[in-house]
Short mmCIF file of C-alpha atoms and ligand atoms in Angstrom, two decimals:
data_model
loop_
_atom_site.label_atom_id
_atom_site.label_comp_id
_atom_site.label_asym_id
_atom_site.label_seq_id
_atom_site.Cartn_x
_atom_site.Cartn_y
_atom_site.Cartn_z
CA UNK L 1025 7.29 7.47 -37.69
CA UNK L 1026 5.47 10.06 -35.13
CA UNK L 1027 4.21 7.21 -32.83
CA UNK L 1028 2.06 8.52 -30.39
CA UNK L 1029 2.82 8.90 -26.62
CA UNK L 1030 0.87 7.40 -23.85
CA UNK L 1031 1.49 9.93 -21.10
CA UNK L 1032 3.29 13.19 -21.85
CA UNK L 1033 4.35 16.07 -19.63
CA UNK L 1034 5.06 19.66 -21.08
CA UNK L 1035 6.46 22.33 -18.72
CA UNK L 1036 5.44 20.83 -15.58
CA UNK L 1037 6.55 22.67 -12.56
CA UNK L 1038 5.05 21.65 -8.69
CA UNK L 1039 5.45 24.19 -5.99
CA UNK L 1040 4.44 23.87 -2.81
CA UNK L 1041 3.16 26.53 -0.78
CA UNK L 1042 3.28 27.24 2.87
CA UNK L 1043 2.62 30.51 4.25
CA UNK L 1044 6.82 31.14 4.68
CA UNK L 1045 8.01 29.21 2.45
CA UNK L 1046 7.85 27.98 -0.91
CA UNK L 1047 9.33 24.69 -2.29
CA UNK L 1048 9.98 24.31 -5.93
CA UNK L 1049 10.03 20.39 -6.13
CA UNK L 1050 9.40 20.16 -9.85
CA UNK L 1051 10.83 23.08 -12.58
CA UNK L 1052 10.02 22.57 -16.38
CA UNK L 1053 9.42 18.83 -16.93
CA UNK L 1054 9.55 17.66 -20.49
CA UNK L 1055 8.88 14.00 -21.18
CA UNK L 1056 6.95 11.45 -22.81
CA UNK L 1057 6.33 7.69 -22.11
CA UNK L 1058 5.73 5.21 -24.95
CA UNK L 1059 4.14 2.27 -24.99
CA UNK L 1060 6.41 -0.49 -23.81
CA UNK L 1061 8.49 1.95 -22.73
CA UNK L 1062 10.80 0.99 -19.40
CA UNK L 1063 11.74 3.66 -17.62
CA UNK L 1064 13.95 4.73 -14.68
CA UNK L 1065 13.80 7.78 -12.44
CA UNK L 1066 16.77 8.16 -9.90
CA UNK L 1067 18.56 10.98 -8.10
CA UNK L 1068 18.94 12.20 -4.57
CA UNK L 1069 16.86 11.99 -1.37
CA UNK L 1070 14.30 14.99 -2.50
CA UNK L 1071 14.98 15.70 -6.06
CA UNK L 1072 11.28 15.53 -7.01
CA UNK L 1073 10.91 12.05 -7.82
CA UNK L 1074 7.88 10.99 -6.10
CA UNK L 1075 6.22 13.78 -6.57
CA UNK L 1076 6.74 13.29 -10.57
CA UNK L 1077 5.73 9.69 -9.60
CA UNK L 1078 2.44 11.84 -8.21
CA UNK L 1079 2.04 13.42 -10.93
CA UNK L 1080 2.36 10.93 -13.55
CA UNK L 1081 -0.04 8.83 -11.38
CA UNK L 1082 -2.75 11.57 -10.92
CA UNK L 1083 -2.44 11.39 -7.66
CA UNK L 1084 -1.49 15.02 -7.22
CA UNK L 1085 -1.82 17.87 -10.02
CA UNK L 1086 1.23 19.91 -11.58
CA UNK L 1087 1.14 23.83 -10.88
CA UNK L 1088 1.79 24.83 -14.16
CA UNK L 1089 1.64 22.89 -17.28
CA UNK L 1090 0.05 20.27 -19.02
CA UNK L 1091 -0.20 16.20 -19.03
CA UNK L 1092 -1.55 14.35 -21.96
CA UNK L 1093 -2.71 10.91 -21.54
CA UNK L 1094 -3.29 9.29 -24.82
CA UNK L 1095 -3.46 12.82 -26.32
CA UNK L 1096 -6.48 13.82 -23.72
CA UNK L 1097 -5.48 16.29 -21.58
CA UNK L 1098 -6.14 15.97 -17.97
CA UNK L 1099 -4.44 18.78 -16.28
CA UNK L 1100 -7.97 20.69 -15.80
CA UNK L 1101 -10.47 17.76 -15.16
CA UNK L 1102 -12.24 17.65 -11.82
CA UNK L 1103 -10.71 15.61 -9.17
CA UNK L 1104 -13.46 12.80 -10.17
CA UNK L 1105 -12.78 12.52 -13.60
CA UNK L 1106 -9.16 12.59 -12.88
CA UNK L 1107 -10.10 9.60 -10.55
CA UNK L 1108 -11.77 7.70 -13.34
CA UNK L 1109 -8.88 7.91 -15.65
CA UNK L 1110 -6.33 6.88 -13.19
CA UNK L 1111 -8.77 3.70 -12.26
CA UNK L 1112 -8.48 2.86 -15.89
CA UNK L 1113 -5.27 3.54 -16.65
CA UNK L 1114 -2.71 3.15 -13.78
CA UNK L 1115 -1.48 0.79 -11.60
CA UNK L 1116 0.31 1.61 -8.45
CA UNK L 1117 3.13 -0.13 -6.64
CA UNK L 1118 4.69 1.34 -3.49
CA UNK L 1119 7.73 0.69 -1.42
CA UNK L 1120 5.61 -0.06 1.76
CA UNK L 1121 3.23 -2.40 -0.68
CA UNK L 1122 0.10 -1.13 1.47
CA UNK L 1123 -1.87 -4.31 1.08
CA UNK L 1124 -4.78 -4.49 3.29
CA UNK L 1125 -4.43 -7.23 6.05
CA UNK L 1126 -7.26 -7.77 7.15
CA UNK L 1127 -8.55 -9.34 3.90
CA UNK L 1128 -7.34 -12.10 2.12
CA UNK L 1129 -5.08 -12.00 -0.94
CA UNK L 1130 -7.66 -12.60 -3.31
CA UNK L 1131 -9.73 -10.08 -1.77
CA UNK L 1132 -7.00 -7.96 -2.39
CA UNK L 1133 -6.45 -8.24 -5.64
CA UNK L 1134 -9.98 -8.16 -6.30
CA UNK L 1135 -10.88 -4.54 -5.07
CA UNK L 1136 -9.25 -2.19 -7.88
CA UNK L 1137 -11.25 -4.99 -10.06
CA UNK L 1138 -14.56 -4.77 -8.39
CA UNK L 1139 -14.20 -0.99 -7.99
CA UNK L 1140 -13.07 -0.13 -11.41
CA UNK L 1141 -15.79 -2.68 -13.22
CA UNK L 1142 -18.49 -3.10 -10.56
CA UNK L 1143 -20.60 -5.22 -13.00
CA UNK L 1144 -18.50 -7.79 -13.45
CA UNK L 1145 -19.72 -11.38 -12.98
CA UNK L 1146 -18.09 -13.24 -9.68
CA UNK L 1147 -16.88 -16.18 -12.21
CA UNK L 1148 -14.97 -13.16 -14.54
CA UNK L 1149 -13.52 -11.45 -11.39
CA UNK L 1150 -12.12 -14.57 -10.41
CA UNK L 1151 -10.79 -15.43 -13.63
CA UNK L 1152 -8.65 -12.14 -13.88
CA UNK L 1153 -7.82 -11.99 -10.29
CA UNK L 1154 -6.19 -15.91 -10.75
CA UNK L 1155 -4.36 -15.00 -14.21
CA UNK L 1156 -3.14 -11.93 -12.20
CA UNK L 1157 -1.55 -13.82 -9.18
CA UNK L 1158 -0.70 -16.34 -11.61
CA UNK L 1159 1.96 -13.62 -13.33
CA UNK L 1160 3.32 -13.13 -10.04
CA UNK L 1161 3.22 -16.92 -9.24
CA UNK L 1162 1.35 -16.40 -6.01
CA UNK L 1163 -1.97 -18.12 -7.07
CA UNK L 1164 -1.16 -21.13 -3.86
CA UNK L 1165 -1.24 -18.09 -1.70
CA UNK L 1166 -4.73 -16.76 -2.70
CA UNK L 1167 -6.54 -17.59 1.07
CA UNK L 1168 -3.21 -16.25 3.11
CA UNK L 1169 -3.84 -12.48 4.82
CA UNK L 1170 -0.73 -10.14 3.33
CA UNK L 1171 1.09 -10.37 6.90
CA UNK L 1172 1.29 -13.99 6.99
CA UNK L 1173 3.87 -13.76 3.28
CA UNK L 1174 7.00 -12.55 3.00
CA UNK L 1175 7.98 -9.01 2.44
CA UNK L 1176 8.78 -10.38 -1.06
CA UNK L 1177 5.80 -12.11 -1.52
CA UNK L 1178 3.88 -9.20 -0.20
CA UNK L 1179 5.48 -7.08 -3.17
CA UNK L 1180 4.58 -9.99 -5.48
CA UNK L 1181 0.82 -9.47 -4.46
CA UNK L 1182 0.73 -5.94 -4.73
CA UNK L 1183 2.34 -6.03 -8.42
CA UNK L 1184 -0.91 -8.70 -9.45
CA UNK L 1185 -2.73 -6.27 -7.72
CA UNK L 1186 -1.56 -3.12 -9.97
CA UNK L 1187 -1.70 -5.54 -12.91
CA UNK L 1188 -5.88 -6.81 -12.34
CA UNK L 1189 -7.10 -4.27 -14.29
CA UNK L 1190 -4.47 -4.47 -17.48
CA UNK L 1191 -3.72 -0.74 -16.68
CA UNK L 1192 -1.60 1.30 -19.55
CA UNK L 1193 1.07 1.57 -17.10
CA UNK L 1194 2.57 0.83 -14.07
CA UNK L 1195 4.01 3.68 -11.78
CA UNK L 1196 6.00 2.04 -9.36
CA UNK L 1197 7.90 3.69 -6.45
CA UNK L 1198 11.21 2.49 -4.97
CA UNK L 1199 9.96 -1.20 -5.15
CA UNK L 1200 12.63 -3.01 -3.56
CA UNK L 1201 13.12 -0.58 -0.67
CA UNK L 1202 11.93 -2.36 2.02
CA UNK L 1203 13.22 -5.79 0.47
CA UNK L 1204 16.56 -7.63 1.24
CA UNK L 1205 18.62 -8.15 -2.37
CA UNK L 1206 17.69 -11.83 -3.09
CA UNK L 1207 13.77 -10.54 -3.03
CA UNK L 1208 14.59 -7.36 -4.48
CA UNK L 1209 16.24 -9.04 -6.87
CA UNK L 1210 13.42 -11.36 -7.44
CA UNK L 1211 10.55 -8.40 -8.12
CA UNK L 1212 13.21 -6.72 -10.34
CA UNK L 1213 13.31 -10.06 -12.13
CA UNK L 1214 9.47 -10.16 -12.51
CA UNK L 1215 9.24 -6.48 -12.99
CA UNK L 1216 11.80 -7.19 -16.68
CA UNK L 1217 9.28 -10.19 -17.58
CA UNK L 1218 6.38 -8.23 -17.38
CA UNK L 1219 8.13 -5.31 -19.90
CA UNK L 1220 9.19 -8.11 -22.10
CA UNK L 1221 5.71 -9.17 -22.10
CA UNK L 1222 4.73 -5.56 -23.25
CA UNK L 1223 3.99 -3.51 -19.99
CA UNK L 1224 4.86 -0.40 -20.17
CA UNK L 1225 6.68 0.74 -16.66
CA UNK L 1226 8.02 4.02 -15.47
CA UNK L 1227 9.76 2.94 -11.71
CA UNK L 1228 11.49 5.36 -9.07
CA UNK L 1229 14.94 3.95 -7.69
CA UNK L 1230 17.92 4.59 -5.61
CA UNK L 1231 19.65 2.03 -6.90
CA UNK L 1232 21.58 2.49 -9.97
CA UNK L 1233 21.51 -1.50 -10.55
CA UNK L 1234 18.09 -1.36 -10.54
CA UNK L 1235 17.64 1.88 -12.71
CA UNK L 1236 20.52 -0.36 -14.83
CA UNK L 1237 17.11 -3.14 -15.95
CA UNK L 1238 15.32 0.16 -17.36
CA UNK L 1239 16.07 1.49 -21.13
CA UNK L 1240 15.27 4.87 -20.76
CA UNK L 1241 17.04 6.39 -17.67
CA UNK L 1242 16.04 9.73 -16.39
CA UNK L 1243 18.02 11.76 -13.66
CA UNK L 1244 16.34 14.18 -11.75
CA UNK L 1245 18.57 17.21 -9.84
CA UNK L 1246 16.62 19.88 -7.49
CA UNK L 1247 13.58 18.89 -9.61
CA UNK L 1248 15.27 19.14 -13.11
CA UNK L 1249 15.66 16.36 -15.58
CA UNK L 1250 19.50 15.76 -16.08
CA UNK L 1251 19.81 13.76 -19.30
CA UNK L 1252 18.23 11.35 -21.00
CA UNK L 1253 19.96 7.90 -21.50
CA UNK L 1254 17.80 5.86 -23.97
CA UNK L 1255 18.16 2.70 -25.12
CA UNK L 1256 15.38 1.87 -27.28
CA UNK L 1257 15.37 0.42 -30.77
CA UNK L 1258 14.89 3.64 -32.88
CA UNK L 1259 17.86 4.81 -31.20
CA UNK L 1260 19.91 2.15 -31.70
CA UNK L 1261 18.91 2.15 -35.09
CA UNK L 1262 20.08 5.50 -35.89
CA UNK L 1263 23.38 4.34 -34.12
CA UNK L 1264 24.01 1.77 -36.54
N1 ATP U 903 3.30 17.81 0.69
C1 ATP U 903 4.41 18.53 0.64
N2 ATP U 903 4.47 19.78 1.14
C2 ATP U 903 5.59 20.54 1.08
N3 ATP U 903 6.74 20.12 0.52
C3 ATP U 903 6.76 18.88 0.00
C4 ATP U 903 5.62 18.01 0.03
N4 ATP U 903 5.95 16.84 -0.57
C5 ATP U 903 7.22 16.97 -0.93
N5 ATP U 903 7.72 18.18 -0.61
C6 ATP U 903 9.10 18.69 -0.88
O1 ATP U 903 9.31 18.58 -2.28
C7 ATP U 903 10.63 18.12 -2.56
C8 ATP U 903 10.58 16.82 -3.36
O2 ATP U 903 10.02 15.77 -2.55
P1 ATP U 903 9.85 14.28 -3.08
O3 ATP U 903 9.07 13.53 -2.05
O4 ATP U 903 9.29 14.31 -4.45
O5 ATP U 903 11.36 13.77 -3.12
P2 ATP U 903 11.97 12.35 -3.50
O6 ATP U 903 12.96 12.57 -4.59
O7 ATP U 903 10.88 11.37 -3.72
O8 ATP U 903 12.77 11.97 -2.16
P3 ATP U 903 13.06 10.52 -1.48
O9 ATP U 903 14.14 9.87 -2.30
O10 ATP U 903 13.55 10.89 -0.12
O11 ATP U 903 11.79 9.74 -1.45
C9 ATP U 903 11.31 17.98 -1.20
O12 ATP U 903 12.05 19.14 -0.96
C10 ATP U 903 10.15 17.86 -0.22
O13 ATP U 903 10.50 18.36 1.03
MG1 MG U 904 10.25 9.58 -2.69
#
């Protein structure tokens, strides 16, 4: 079966240039994420990995090569475009959560919403932003500002938050970093429901426990992809 991939990267390289000095953070990517695909990226302090993270995320564009996102390829589209794709397709979560405190919650949750469909009715926004917080089991905690929750809870928010507008994936960057291990181990915990439930997640750790929850596990060295543990069905089909 030639199923297709959601995102894939051919031949990606990122270098960045400063007037002495040249940094090759990213030489020859190859991969591809399926839907409902879980997957890990570890390896040492500056191997590349946020900056594939970047990539993947449209955040930042590759110097050579190309991305595919459903089979559209985005490598050349303006920065706006590239904008509207990522609004529609990607949901962010970062170590440092960057929630907005001033604003409530809710609030919070709602912006990617309001942003991403501006004509939506109050009555719908408030129905997605509730299911939302209701995956992360933080609806009782809609009126709080982010810095009156836990660090925990604060992760918890900015996962709904990623997940308002049912993106195609969710990029998420050392989550647990600046969690202690019962919390960490609590938004690893929701993390696994939410690929059970069919999300597809590609996630940046340090921790090989962590990397451990994911079924495809990628190692990145001085910007190079290692190997390739996978653990999804087809393969474990053809092991049988
Ligand atoms: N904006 C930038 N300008 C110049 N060099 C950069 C820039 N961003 C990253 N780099 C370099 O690119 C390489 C990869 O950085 P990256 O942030 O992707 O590493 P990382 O694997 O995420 O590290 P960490 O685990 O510490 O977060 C590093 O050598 C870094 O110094
Ligand atoms: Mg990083």
């Amino acid at each position: 079966m030639n199923k297709q991939a959601l995102i894939e990267l051919k031949n990606i390289s990122k270098v960045y240039s400063k007037i002495d000095m040249e940094t090759h953070a990213l030489r020859d990517i190859n991969m591809a994420i399926y839907e409902g695909d879980y997957v890990s990226i570890s390896g040492p302090s500056g191997c590349g990995k946020s900056t594939l993270l970047s990539i993947l995320g449209l955040l930042d564009t590759p110097t050579t090569g190309s991305y595919l996102i459903k089979d559209e390829q985005v490598a050349n589209l303006t920065a706006d475009d590239r904008a509207e794709i990522r609004n529609l397709h990607i949901g962010f979560i970062f170590q440092a959560f960057n929630l907005i405190d001033e604003i409530s919650v809710y609030d919070n949750v709602a912006l990617p919403l309001k942003y991403r469909e501006p004509k939506l009715s109050a009555k719908e926004v408030n129905k997605q932003v509730m299911e939302s917080l209701e995956k992360v089991e933080m609806q009782h905690r809609c009126s709080h500002k982010p810095n009156q929750l836990s660090g925990g809870q604060q992760q918890r928010i900015a996962i709904a938050r990623a997940l308002v507008g049912k993106p195609s994936i969710l990029l998420v960057d050392e989550p647990t970093g600046n969690l202690d291990s019962k919390n960490g181990d609590l938004v690893m915990a929701l993390l696994d429901n939410l690929n059970k439930a069919g999300t597809t997640i590609c996630m940046v750790t340090h921790d090989p426990r962590y990397a451990d929850h994911a079924s495809i596990k990628l190692n990145l060295l001085d910007g190079v992809i290692l190997d390739d543990i996978t653990l999804n069905d087809s393969t474990l089909q053809e092991a049988v």
